[in-house]
Amino acid sequence: EGSTTVLGGGVEQPVARGDGTRVEEGHAPEAPTLLLAPGVPSWPDDGAALRAPLFAWSEVPRALGYRVEVASSPDFAEVVTIEDVDAATWAPEVLLLPYQVPGLWWRVASFDRTGFLGVPSAPRTLSFPRGVGP
């Protein structure tokens, strides 16, 4: 359950959930590799009003960095900002967000030294401070 098959160069490579592979055009897929786990979000709390742009999560062993995503839809189809950072915190000097949206969600994923982006964390909701937003 949760697996897929990648085809390249006439070769099928099964890839289990939580694994990744690379395929160069015209070549067989590489052997699957285990993706890094995400950091566990710790700040801001789920559902908290975003008063200051400060985000934090647990460090992931062997992570070269992290990708933070903020979206205006819970399925992340409407991503409003993405930033790659090298530490388990993100405090952008400026964070421009749309306020005419029903809410905001954020999540983080780890990436390793070979460039594989791991599975993202469960999203956390953010609200706008009272008096801001729709």
mmCIF file of C-alpha atoms in Angstrom:
data_model
loop_
_atom_site.group_PDB
_atom_site.id
_atom_site.type_symbol
_atom_site.label_atom_id
_atom_site.label_comp_id
_atom_site.label_asym_id
_atom_site.label_seq_id
_atom_site.Cartn_x
_atom_site.Cartn_y
_atom_site.Cartn_z
ATOM 1 C CA GLU A 1 0.000 0.000 0.000
ATOM 2 C CA GLY A 2 1.263 3.481 -0.827
ATOM 3 C CA SER A 3 3.853 2.303 -3.327
ATOM 4 C CA THR A 4 4.321 3.243 -6.953
ATOM 5 C CA THR A 5 6.326 2.066 -9.924
ATOM 6 C CA VAL A 6 8.767 4.288 -11.806
ATOM 7 C CA LEU A 7 9.572 3.464 -15.429
ATOM 8 C CA GLY A 8 12.742 4.512 -17.223
ATOM 9 C CA GLY A 9 14.837 3.021 -20.007
ATOM 10 C CA GLY A 10 12.348 0.150 -20.309
ATOM 11 C CA VAL A 11 12.920 -0.859 -16.679
ATOM 12 C CA GLU A 12 10.276 -0.727 -13.949
ATOM 13 C CA GLN A 13 11.428 0.107 -10.431
ATOM 14 C CA PRO A 14 8.989 -0.309 -7.523
ATOM 15 C CA VAL A 15 9.271 2.532 -5.013
ATOM 16 C CA ALA A 16 7.704 2.182 -1.559
ATOM 17 C CA ARG A 17 6.045 5.034 0.323
ATOM 18 C CA GLY A 18 8.772 7.095 2.037
ATOM 19 C CA ASP A 19 11.406 6.209 -0.588
ATOM 20 C CA GLY A 20 12.624 8.239 -3.564
ATOM 21 C CA THR A 21 14.471 7.513 -6.790
ATOM 22 C CA ARG A 22 15.998 9.416 -9.694
ATOM 23 C CA VAL A 23 15.535 8.691 -13.370
ATOM 24 C CA GLU A 24 17.782 10.107 -16.038
ATOM 25 C CA GLU A 25 16.104 10.284 -19.442
ATOM 26 C CA GLY A 26 16.620 7.042 -21.358
ATOM 27 C CA HIS A 27 18.093 5.211 -18.336
ATOM 28 C CA ALA A 28 16.764 2.824 -15.711
ATOM 29 C CA PRO A 29 15.684 4.341 -12.389
ATOM 30 C CA GLU A 30 18.240 4.362 -9.581
ATOM 31 C CA ALA A 31 17.701 2.052 -6.622
ATOM 32 C CA PRO A 32 15.243 3.560 -4.134
ATOM 33 C CA THR A 33 16.621 5.504 -1.199
ATOM 34 C CA LEU A 34 14.915 6.211 2.121
ATOM 35 C CA LEU A 35 13.774 9.835 2.326
ATOM 36 C CA LEU A 36 14.432 11.879 5.461
ATOM 37 C CA ALA A 37 11.628 12.333 7.947
ATOM 38 C CA PRO A 38 10.273 15.849 8.407
ATOM 39 C CA GLY A 39 11.032 18.000 11.400
ATOM 40 C CA VAL A 40 8.176 18.178 13.877
ATOM 41 C CA PRO A 41 6.737 21.715 13.970
ATOM 42 C CA SER A 42 6.977 23.313 17.419
ATOM 43 C CA TRP A 43 6.264 27.031 16.860
ATOM 44 C CA PRO A 44 3.829 28.649 16.294
ATOM 45 C CA ASP A 45 1.245 26.396 17.910
ATOM 46 C CA ASP A 46 -1.399 24.895 15.658
ATOM 47 C CA GLY A 47 -4.167 27.456 15.131
ATOM 48 C CA ALA A 48 -2.167 30.317 16.679
ATOM 49 C CA ALA A 49 -2.455 33.867 15.429
ATOM 50 C CA LEU A 50 0.621 34.788 13.412
ATOM 51 C CA ARG A 51 1.892 37.866 15.243
ATOM 52 C CA ALA A 52 5.591 37.529 14.337
ATOM 53 C CA PRO A 53 7.108 35.537 11.475
ATOM 54 C CA LEU A 54 8.984 32.979 13.556
ATOM 55 C CA PHE A 55 8.752 29.261 12.801
ATOM 56 C CA ALA A 56 10.546 26.365 14.504
ATOM 57 C CA TRP A 57 10.650 22.568 14.295
ATOM 58 C CA SER A 58 12.780 19.684 15.532
ATOM 59 C CA GLU A 59 16.133 19.056 13.852
ATOM 60 C CA VAL A 60 16.442 16.024 11.580
ATOM 61 C CA PRO A 61 19.675 13.997 11.672
ATOM 62 C CA ARG A 62 21.558 14.069 8.340
ATOM 63 C CA ALA A 63 19.442 16.946 6.989
ATOM 64 C CA LEU A 64 21.364 19.433 4.896
ATOM 65 C CA GLY A 65 18.443 21.842 5.165
ATOM 66 C CA TYR A 66 14.708 22.314 5.309
ATOM 67 C CA ARG A 67 11.998 23.595 2.982
ATOM 68 C CA VAL A 68 9.290 25.674 4.646
ATOM 69 C CA GLU A 69 6.020 26.155 2.793
ATOM 70 C CA VAL A 70 3.127 28.468 3.662
ATOM 71 C CA ALA A 71 -0.139 27.993 1.779
ATOM 72 C CA SER A 72 -3.615 29.475 1.653
ATOM 73 C CA SER A 73 -5.211 26.035 1.227
ATOM 74 C CA PRO A 74 -4.851 22.951 3.445
ATOM 75 C CA ASP A 75 -3.837 20.740 0.487
ATOM 76 C CA PHE A 76 -1.007 23.165 -0.426
ATOM 77 C CA ALA A 77 -2.422 23.684 -3.920
ATOM 78 C CA GLU A 78 -2.190 27.436 -3.225
ATOM 79 C CA VAL A 79 1.374 27.913 -1.928
ATOM 80 C CA VAL A 80 2.099 31.555 -1.113
ATOM 81 C CA THR A 81 5.751 31.238 -0.110
ATOM 82 C CA ILE A 82 8.500 28.616 -0.111
ATOM 83 C CA GLU A 83 11.929 29.053 1.404
ATOM 84 C CA ASP A 84 14.885 26.711 1.885
ATOM 85 C CA VAL A 85 16.778 27.249 5.144
ATOM 86 C CA ASP A 86 19.775 25.555 6.746
ATOM 87 C CA ALA A 87 18.588 25.513 10.380
ATOM 88 C CA ALA A 88 15.488 24.242 12.201
ATOM 89 C CA THR A 89 14.095 27.768 12.475
ATOM 90 C CA TRP A 90 12.862 30.345 10.010
ATOM 91 C CA ALA A 91 12.455 34.022 10.824
ATOM 92 C CA PRO A 92 12.073 35.947 7.567
ATOM 93 C CA GLU A 93 12.659 39.685 7.752
ATOM 94 C CA VAL A 94 9.591 40.195 5.562
ATOM 95 C CA LEU A 95 6.736 37.748 5.097
ATOM 96 C CA LEU A 96 4.140 38.948 2.614
ATOM 97 C CA LEU A 97 0.934 36.952 2.915
ATOM 98 C CA PRO A 98 -2.491 37.387 1.362
ATOM 99 C CA TYR A 99 -5.091 38.358 3.944
ATOM 100 C CA GLN A 100 -8.183 37.740 1.785
ATOM 101 C CA VAL A 101 -7.973 33.972 2.334
ATOM 102 C CA PRO A 102 -9.874 31.698 4.717
ATOM 103 C CA GLY A 103 -6.697 30.715 6.559
ATOM 104 C CA LEU A 104 -3.046 29.798 6.315
ATOM 105 C CA TRP A 105 -1.211 26.509 6.702
ATOM 106 C CA TRP A 106 2.497 25.783 7.055
ATOM 107 C CA ARG A 107 4.664 22.681 6.919
ATOM 108 C CA VAL A 108 8.324 21.726 6.677
ATOM 109 C CA ALA A 109 10.267 19.023 4.813
ATOM 110 C CA SER A 110 13.908 17.978 5.176
ATOM 111 C CA PHE A 111 16.347 17.560 2.324
ATOM 112 C CA ASP A 112 19.552 15.563 2.286
ATOM 113 C CA ARG A 113 23.009 16.049 0.785
ATOM 114 C CA THR A 114 22.006 14.273 -2.424
ATOM 115 C CA GLY A 115 19.105 16.642 -3.039
ATOM 116 C CA PHE A 116 16.219 14.376 -2.099
ATOM 117 C CA LEU A 117 13.356 16.296 -0.503
ATOM 118 C CA GLY A 118 11.697 14.213 2.198
ATOM 119 C CA VAL A 119 8.071 13.818 3.114
ATOM 120 C CA PRO A 120 6.559 17.040 4.508
ATOM 121 C CA SER A 121 5.322 17.351 8.078
ATOM 122 C CA ALA A 122 1.642 17.405 8.893
ATOM 123 C CA PRO A 123 0.424 20.940 8.192
ATOM 124 C CA ARG A 124 -0.271 23.396 10.974
ATOM 125 C CA THR A 125 -2.911 26.079 10.709
ATOM 126 C CA LEU A 126 -2.285 29.757 11.288
ATOM 127 C CA SER A 127 -4.800 32.496 11.838
ATOM 128 C CA PHE A 128 -4.508 36.205 11.382
ATOM 129 C CA PRO A 129 -4.465 38.433 14.466
ATOM 130 C CA ARG A 130 -7.830 39.934 15.382
ATOM 131 C CA GLY A 131 -8.725 42.768 13.014
ATOM 132 C CA VAL A 132 -6.586 41.450 10.130
ATOM 133 C CA GLY A 133 -7.966 39.331 7.315
ATOM 134 C CA PRO A 134 -11.382 38.681 5.840
#
